[in-house]
Short mmCIF file of C-alpha atoms in Angstrom, two decimals:
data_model
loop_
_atom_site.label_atom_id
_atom_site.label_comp_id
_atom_site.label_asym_id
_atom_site.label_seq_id
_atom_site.Cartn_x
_atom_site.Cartn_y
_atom_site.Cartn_z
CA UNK N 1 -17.38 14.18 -38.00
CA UNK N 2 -13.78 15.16 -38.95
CA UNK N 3 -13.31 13.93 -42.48
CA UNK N 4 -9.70 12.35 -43.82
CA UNK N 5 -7.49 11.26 -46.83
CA UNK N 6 -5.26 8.32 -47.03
CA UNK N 7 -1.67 8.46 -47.49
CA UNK N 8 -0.56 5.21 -49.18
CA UNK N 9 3.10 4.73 -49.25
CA UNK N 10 3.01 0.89 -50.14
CA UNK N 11 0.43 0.12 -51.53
CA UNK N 12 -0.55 -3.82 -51.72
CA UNK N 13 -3.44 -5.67 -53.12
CA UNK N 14 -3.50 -8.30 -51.00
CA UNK N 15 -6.34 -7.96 -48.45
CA UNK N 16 -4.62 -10.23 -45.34
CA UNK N 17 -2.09 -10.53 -43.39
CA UNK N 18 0.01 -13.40 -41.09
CA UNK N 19 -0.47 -12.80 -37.41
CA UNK N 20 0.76 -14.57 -34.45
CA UNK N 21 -2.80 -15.39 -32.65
CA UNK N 22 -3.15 -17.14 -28.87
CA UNK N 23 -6.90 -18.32 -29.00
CA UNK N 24 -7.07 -19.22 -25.33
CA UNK N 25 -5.17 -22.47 -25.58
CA UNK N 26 -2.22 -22.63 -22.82
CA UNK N 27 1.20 -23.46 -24.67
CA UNK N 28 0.17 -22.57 -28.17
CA UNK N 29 -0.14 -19.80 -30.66
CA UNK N 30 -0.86 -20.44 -34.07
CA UNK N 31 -0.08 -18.28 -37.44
CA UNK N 32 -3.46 -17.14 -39.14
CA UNK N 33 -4.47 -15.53 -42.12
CA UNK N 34 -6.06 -12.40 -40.87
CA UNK N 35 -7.93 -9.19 -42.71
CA UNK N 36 -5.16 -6.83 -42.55
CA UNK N 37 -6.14 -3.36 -40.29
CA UNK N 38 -7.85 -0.34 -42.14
CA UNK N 39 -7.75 3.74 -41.24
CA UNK N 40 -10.33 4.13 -39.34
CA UNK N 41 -9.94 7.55 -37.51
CA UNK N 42 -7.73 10.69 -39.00
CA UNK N 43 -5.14 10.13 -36.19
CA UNK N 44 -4.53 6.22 -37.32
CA UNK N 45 -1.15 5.18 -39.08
CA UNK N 46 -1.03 1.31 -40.67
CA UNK N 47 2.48 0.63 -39.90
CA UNK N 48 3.96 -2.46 -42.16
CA UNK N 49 5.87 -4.27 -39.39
CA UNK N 50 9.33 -5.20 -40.39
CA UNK N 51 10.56 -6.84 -37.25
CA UNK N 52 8.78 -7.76 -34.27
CA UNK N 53 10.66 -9.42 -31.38
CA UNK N 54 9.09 -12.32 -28.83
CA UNK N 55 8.69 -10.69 -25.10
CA UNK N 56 9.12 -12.63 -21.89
CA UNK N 57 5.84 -10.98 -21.30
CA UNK N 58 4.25 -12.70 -23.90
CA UNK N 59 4.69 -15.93 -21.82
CA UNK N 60 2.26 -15.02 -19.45
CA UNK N 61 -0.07 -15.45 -22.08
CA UNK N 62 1.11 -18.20 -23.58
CA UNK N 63 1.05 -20.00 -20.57
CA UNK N 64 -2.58 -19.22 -19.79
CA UNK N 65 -2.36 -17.39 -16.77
CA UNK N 66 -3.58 -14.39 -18.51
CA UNK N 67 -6.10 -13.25 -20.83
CA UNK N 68 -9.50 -12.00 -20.36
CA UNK N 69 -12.49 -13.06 -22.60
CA UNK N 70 -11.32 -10.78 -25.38
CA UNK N 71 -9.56 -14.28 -27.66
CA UNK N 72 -8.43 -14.55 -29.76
CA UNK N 73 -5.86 -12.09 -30.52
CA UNK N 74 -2.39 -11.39 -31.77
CA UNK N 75 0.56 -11.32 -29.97
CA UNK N 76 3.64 -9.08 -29.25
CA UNK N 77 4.30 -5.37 -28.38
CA UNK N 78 8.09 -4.80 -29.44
CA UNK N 79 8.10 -4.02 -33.36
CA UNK N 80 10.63 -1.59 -36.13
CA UNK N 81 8.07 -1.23 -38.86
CA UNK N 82 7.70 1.49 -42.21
CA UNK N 83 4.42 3.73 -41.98
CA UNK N 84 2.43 2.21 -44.68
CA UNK N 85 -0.88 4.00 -44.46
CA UNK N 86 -1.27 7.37 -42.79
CA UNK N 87 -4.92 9.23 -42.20
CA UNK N 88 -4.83 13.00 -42.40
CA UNK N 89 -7.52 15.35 -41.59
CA UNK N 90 -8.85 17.04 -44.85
CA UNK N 91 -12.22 18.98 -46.19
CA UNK N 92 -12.57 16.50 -48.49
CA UNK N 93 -14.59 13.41 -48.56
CA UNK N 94 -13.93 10.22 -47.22
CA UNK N 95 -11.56 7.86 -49.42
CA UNK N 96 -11.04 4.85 -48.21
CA UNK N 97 -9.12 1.62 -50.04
CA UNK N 98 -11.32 -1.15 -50.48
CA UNK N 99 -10.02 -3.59 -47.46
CA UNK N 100 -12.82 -4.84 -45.02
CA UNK N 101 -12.02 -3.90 -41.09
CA UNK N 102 -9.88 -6.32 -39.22
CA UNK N 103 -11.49 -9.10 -37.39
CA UNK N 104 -8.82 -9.02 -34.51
CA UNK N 105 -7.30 -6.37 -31.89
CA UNK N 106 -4.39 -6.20 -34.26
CA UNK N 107 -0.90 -6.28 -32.23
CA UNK N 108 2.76 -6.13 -33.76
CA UNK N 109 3.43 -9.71 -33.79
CA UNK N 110 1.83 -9.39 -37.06
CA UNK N 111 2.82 -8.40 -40.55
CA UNK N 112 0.41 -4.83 -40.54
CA UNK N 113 -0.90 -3.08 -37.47
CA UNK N 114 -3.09 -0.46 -37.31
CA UNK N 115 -1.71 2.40 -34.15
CA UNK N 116 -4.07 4.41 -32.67
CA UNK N 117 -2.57 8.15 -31.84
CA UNK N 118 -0.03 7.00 -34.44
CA UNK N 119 1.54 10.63 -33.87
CA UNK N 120 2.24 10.10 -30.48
CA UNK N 121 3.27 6.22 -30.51
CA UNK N 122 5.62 5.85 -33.28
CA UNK N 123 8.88 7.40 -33.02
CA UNK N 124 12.00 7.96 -36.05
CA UNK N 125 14.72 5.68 -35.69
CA UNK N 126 18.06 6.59 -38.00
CA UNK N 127 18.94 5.85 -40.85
CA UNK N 128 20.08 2.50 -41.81
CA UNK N 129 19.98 -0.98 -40.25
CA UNK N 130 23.56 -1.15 -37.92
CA UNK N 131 21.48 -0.67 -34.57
CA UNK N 132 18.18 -2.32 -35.88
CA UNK N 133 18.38 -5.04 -32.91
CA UNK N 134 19.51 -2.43 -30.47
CA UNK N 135 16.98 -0.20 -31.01
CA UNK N 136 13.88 -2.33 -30.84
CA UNK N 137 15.24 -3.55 -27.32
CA UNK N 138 14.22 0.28 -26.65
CA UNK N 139 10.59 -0.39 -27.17
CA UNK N 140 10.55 -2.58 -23.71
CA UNK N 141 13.27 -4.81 -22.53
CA UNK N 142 16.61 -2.32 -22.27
CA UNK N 143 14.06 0.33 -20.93
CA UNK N 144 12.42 -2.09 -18.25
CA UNK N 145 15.89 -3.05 -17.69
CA UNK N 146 17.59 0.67 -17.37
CA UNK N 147 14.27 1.70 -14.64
CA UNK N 148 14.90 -1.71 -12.61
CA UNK N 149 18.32 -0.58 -12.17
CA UNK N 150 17.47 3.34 -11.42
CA UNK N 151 14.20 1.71 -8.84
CA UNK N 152 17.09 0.16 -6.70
CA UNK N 153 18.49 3.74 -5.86
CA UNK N 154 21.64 2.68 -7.84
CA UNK N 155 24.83 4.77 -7.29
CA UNK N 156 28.02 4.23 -9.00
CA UNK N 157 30.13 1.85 -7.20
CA UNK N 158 27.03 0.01 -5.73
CA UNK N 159 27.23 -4.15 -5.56
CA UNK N 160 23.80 -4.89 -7.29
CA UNK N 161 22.09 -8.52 -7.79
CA UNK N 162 19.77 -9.62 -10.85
CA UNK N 163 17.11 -12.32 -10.14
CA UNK N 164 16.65 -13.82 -13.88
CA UNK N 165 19.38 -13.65 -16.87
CA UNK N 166 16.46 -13.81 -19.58
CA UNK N 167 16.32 -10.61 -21.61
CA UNK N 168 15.30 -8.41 -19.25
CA UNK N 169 17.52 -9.61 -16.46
CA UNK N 170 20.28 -9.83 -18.86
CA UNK N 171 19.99 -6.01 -19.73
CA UNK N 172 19.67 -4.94 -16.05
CA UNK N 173 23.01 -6.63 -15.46
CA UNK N 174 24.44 -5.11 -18.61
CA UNK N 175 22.98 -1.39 -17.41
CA UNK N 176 24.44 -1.85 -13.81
CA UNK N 177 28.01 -2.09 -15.32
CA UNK N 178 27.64 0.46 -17.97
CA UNK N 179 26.58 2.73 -15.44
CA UNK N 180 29.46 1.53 -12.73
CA UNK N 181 28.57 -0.77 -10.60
CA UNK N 182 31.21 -2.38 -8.77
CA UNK N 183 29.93 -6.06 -9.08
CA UNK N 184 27.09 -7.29 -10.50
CA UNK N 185 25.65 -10.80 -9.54
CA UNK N 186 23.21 -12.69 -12.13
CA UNK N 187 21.07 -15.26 -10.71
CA UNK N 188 19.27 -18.30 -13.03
CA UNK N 189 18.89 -21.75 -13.43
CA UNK N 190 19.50 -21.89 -17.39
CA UNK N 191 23.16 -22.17 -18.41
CA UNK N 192 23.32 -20.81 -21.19
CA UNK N 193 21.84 -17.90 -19.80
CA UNK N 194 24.41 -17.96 -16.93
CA UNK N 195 26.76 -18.06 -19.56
CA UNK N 196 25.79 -15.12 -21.34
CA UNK N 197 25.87 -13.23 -18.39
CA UNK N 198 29.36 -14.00 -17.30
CA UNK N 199 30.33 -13.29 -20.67
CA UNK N 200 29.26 -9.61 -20.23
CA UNK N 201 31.32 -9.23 -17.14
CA UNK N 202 28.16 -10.33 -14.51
CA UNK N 203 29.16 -13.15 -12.04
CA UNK N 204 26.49 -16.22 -12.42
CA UNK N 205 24.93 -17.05 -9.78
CA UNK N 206 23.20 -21.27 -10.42
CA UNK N 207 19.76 -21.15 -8.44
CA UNK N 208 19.98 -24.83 -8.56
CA UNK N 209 23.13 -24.87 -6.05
CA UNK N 210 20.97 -23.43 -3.48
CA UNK N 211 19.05 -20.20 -2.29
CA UNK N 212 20.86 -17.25 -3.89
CA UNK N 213 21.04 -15.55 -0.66
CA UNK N 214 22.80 -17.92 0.99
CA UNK N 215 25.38 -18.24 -1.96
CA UNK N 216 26.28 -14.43 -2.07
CA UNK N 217 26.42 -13.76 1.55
CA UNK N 218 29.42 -16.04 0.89
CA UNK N 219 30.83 -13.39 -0.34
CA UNK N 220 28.97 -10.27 0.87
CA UNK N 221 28.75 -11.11 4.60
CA UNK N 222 27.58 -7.31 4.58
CA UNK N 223 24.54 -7.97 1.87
CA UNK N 224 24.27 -5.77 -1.01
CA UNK N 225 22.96 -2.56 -1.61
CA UNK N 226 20.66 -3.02 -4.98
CA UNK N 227 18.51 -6.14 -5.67
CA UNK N 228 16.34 -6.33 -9.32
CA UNK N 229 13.75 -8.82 -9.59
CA UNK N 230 13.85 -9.80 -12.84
CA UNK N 231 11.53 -12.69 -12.86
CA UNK N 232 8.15 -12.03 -10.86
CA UNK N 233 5.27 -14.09 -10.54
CA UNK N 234 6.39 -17.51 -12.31
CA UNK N 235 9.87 -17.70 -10.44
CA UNK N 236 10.84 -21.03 -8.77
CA UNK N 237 12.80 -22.05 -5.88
CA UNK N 238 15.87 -24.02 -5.96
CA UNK N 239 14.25 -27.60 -6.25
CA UNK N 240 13.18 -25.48 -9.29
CA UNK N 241 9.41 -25.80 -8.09
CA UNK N 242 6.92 -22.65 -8.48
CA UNK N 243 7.04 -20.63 -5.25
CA UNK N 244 5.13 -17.65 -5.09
CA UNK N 245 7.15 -15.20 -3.61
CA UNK N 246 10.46 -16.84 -3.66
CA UNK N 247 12.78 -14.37 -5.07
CA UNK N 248 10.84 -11.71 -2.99
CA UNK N 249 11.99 -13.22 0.52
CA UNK N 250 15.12 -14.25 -0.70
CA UNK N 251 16.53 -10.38 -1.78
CA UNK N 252 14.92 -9.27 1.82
CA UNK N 253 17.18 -11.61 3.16
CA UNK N 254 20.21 -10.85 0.98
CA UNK N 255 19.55 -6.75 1.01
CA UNK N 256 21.91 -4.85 3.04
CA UNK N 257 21.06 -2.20 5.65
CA UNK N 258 18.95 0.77 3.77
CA UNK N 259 19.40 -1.19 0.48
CA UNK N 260 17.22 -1.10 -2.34
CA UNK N 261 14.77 -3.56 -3.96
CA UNK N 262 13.56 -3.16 -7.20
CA UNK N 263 10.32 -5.45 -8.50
CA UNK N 264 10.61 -5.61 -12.27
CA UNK N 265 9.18 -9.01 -13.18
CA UNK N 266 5.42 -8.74 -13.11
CA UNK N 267 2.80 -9.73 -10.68
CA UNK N 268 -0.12 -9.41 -11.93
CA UNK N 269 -3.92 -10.75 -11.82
CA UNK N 270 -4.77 -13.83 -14.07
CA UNK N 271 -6.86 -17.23 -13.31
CA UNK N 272 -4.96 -19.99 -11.64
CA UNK N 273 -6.24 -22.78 -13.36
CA UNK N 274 -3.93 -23.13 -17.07
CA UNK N 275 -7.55 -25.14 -18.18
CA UNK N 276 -9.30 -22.09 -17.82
CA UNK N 277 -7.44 -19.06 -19.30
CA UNK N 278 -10.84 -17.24 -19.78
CA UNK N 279 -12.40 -17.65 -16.50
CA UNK N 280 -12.01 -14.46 -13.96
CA UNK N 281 -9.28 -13.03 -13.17
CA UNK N 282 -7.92 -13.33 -8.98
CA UNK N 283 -5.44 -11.36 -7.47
CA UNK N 284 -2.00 -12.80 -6.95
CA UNK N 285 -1.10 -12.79 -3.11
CA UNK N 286 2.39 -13.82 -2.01
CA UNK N 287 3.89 -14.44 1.51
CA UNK N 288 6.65 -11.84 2.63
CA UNK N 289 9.03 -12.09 6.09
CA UNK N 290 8.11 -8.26 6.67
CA UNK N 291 9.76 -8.26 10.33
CA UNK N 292 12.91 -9.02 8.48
CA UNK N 293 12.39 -6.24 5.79
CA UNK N 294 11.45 -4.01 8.41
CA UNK N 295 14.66 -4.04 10.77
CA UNK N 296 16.72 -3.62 7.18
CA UNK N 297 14.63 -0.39 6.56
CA UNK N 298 15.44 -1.50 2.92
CA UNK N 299 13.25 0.24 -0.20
CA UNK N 300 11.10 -1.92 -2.18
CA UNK N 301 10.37 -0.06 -5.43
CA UNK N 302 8.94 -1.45 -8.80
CA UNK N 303 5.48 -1.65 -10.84
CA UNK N 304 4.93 -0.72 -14.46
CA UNK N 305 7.50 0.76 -16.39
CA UNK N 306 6.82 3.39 -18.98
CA UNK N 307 9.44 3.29 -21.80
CA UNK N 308 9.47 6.45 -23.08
CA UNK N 309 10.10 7.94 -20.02
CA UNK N 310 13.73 6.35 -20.85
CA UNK N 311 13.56 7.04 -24.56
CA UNK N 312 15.59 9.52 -24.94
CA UNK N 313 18.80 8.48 -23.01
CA UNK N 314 18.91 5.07 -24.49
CA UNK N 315 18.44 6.48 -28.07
CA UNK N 316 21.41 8.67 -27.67
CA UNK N 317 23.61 6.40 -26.83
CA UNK N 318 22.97 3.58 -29.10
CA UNK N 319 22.77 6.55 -31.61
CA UNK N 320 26.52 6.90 -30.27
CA UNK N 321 27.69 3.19 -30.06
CA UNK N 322 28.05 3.53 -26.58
CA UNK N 323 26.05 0.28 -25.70
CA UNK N 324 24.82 -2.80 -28.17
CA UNK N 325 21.59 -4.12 -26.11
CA UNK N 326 20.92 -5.89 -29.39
CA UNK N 327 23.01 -8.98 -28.56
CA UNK N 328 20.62 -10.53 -26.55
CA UNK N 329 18.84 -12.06 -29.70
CA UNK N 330 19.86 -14.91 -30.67
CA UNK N 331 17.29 -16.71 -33.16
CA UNK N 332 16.10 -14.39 -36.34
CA UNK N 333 13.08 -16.39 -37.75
CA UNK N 334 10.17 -15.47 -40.20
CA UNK N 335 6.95 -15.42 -39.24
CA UNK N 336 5.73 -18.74 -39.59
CA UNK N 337 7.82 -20.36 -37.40
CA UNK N 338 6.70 -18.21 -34.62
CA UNK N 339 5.04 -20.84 -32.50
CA UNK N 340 8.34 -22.76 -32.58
CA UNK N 341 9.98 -19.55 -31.26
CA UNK N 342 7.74 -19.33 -28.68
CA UNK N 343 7.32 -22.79 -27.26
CA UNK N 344 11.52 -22.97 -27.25
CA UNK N 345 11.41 -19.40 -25.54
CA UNK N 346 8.89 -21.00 -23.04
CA UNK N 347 11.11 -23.67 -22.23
CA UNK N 348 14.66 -21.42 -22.08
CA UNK N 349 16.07 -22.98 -25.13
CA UNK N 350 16.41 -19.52 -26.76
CA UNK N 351 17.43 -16.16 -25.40
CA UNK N 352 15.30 -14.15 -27.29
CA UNK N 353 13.44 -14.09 -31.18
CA UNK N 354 13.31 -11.73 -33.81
CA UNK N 355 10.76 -12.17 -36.79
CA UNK N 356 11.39 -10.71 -39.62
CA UNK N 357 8.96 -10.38 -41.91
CA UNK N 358 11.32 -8.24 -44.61
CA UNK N 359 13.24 -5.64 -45.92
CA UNK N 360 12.40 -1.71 -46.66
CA UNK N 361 13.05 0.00 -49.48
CA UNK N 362 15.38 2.65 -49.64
CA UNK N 363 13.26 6.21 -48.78
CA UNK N 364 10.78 4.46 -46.70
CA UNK N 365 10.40 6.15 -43.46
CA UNK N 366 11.45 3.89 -40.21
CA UNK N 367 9.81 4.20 -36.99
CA UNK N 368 9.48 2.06 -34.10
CA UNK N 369 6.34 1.38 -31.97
CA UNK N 370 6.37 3.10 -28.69
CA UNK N 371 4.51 1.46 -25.87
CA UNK N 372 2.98 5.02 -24.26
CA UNK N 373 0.95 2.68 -21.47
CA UNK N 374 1.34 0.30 -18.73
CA UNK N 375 2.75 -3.24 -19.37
CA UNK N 376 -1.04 -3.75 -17.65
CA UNK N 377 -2.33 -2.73 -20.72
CA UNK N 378 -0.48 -5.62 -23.40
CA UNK N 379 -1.24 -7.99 -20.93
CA UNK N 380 -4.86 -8.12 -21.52
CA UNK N 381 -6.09 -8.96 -18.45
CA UNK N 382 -9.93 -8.16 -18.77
CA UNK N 383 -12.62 -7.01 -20.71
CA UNK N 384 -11.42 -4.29 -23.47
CA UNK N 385 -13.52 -2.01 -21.90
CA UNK N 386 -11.10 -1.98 -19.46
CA UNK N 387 -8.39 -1.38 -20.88
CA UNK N 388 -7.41 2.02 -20.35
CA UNK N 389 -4.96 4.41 -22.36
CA UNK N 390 -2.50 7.12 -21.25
CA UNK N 391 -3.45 10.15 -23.55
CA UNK N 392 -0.54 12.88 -24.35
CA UNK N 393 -1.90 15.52 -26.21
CA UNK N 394 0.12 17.20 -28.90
CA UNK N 395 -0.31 20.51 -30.88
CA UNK N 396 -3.18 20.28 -33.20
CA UNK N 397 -0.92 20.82 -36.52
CA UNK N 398 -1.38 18.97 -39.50
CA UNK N 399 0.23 15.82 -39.97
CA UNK N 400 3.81 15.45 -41.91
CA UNK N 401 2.83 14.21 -44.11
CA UNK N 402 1.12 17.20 -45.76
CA UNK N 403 3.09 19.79 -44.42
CA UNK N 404 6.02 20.97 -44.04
CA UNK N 405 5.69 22.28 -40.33
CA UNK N 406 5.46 19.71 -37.01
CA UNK N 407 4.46 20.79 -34.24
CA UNK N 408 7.26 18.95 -31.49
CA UNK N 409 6.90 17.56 -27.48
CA UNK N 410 10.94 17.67 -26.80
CA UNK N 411 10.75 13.46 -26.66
CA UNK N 412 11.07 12.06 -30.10
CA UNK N 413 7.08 10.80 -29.59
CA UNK N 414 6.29 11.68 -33.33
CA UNK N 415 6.60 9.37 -36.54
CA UNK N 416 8.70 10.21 -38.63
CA UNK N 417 8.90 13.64 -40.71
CA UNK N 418 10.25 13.81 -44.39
CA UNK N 419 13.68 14.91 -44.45
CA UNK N 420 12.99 18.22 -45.53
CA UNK N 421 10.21 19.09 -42.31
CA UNK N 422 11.18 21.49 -39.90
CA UNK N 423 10.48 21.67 -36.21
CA UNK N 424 9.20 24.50 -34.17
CA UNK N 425 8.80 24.43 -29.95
CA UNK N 426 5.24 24.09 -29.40
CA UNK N 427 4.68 21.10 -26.57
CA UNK N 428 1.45 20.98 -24.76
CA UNK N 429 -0.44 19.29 -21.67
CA UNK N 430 2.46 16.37 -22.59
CA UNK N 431 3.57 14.11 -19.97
CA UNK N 432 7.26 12.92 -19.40
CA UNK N 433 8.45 15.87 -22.13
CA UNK N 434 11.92 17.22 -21.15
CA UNK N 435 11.44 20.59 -23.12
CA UNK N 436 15.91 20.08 -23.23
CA UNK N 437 15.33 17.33 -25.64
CA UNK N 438 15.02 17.99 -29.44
CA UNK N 439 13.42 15.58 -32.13
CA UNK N 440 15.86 13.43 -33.68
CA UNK N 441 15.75 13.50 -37.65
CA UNK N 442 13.58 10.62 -39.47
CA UNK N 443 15.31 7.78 -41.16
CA UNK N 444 15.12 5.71 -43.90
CA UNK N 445 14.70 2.14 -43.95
CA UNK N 446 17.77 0.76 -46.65
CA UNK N 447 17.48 -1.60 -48.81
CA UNK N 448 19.39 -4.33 -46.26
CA UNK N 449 17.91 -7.40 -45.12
CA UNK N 450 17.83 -7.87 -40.99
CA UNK N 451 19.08 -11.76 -42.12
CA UNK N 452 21.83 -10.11 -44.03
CA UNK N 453 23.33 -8.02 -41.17
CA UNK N 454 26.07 -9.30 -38.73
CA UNK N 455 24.67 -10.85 -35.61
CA UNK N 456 25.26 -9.08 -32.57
CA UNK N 457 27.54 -10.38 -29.73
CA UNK N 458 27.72 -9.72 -26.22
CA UNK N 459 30.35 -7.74 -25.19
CA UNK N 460 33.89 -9.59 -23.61
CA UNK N 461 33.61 -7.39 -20.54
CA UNK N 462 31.70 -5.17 -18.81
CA UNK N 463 30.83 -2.30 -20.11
CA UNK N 464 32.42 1.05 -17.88
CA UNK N 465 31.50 4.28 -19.28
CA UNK N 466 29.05 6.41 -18.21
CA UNK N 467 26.12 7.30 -19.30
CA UNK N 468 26.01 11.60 -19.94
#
């Protein structure tokens, strides 16, 4: 058995922590008082979360069409947090702070959480707190949003259509004009949301007027060429009435000739009955006109999306200023008003939530949680046992925290180095490296509260440049 040290960078006496927990009821999470997480293998980092953000994700959850026996447990899976514990392997014996092991499968919706493979699932943000909101989109919704776009088979100049302006759908409207799209239609029921995206330069589209197909053909007798389902398995029809495979028949219908469909929004296994959120889990079936698919000879592409396959490109050019994916939060709340956040989120009275749960101090080191798996994997749909994790293996090199040499994959996969570590070119066995790409520098969390900083805003047009 390998043994370790502990790294303490913030120490803290207090033994728990707040957490956001679901405990199998549908429509409710509560905020507990939780044993915070402990090392408890040399490549563990306790990250103390800073900001955590409320996915549409999440919902499926909340509303109890997901779970698996494994309640209760804590929620979220898009965090900014400062390493606050690190493990590094040592030939000395085992020292660990007196803290008892966490009762709960720890997620960042929480004030600590323990990340397994730390080296490999935290990443450096930079310095200071400008892009905070724009960067922890990174961690799931701009990525998901920037691959839904890229699934269609989008070209420059292409006419694309967004089912869903919630976060996600939002983004994917906001990446199809960055990236030159000629139009860009955004389909919901919420106005506010329809708002929002008009505001960006998208052209709403009201589900409640009628099926979206029938609305745009109006206009594009010719269909489109790129559909994005941003909604998936909860969507409803216009009488505004769950309908399993709604928006699927409808962008069959609305696709041009050898268009392409993108599905984004999950569907995914979970019980049917909202009573029952722990019974087992049945696969989701949905009706589809296929004959009508099949004379289009459109391309249906979709499924998981990793997000650090996209890491790099959307760094760079928030790092830049070239896009501001931040402005679709609107509510910054602490952590105990969390199940308020959620319950308005559930019923589209918020865009999207931030908690904040504090400020860093100037010289802590940043990073971000990286999801390296499936979306499968946050939505704990079964046993933990069957849960299963994408390994990348890395360079067996100490950690950076007691050395000054890192061994680097080309994506910035790594948490944060001191400022004064150096990189060398030593990737192995790692998936979606681009050996082109070099590490970015650590940052430092300042001493500037998230509440403190200017909220972002949406755009007042489109945005037209190109991504390099």
């Amino acid at each position: 058995m390998d043994s370790f040290i502990i790294h303490v960078k913030n120490p803290s006496e207090k033994l728990t922590m707040k957490a956001v927990i679901w405990e199998g009821k549908p429509y409710e999470t509560v905020v507990r008082e939780v044993p915070r997480p402990t090392i408890e293998s040399p490549t563990d980092i306790i990250v103390r979360v800073t900001t955590a953000a409320i996915c549409g994700s999440d919902l499926h959850n909340y509303h109890g069409l997901l779970g698996g026996s494994d309640v209760p447990f804590s929620m979220g899976h898009e965090a900014i947090g400062i390493v606050d514990q690190e493990a590094a392997k040592a030939s000395c014996p085992i020292l660990f702070p007196s803290l008892p092991p966490p009762c709960l499968p720890h997620t960042p919706a929480a004030e600590y959480v323990r990340v397994v493979d730390g080296d490999s699932v935290l990443i450096s943000i930079p310095q200071g707190t400008e892009h905070e909101l724009d960067y922890l989109t990174c961690a799931d919704i701009f990525a998901t949003a920037w691959t839904s776009i890229t699934q269609t088979g989008f070209q420059p100049g292409d006419t694309v259509v967004v089912y869903g302006a919630g976060p996600v759908g939002l983004l994917a409207a906001y990446s199809s004009l960055f990236r030159g799209a000629k139009k860009v239609y955004s389909i919901d029921h919420v106005e506010a949301r329809l708002a929002r995206a008009e505001s960006i330069g998208a052209i709403p589209i009201d589900l409640r007027r009628g099926d979206p197909s029938e609305q745009i053909l109006k206009l594009e007798p010719n269909g489109v060429a790129r559909v994005s389902d941003c909604v998936g398995m909860e969507c409803v029809n216009p009488s505004l009435k769950p309908q399993e495979g709604y928006i699927l028949n409808d962008a069959v219908r609305l696709i041009a000739e050898r268009g392409g469909i993108a599905i984004t929004g999950a569907y995914l296994s979970g019980p049917r009955d909202k009573g029952e959120p722990r019974q087992g889990p049945q696969w989701a079936t949905v009706p589809f006109d296929i004959a009508v698919w099949f004379t289009k000879g459109a391309t249906i592409n979709g499924g998981s999306v990793f997000p650090s396959q996209q890491e790099p490109t959307l760094k760079d050019l928030i790092t830049a200023g070239r896009v501001r994916p931040g402005f679709v939060f609107d509510h910054i709340i602490d952590i105990d008003q969390a199940p308020e956040a959620y319950r308005l989120f559930s019923e589209h009275k918020i865009q999207k939530a931030a908690i904040n749960n504090g400020e860093g101090k100037d010289g802590d080191v940043c990073v971000r949680w990286q999801r390296m798996v499936s979306k499968v994997h946050t939505y704990r749909l079964y046993e933990k046992s069957h849960v299963h994790y994408l390994r990348a293996y890395f360079p067996a090199v100490p950690h950076p925290a007691n050395s000054a040499s890192l061994g680097r994959p080309p994506l910035p996969l790594l948490a944060a180095p001191p400022p004064t570590s150096t990189t060398n070119d030593t990737p192995k066995c790692c998936r979606f490296r681009n050996a082109s790409r070099a590490l970015s520098r650590g940052g430092r969390y300042l001493n500037r509260s998230l509440q403190q900083a200017p909220s972002p805003t949406p755009p007042s047009r489109g945005p037209s440049q190109q991504p390099p």
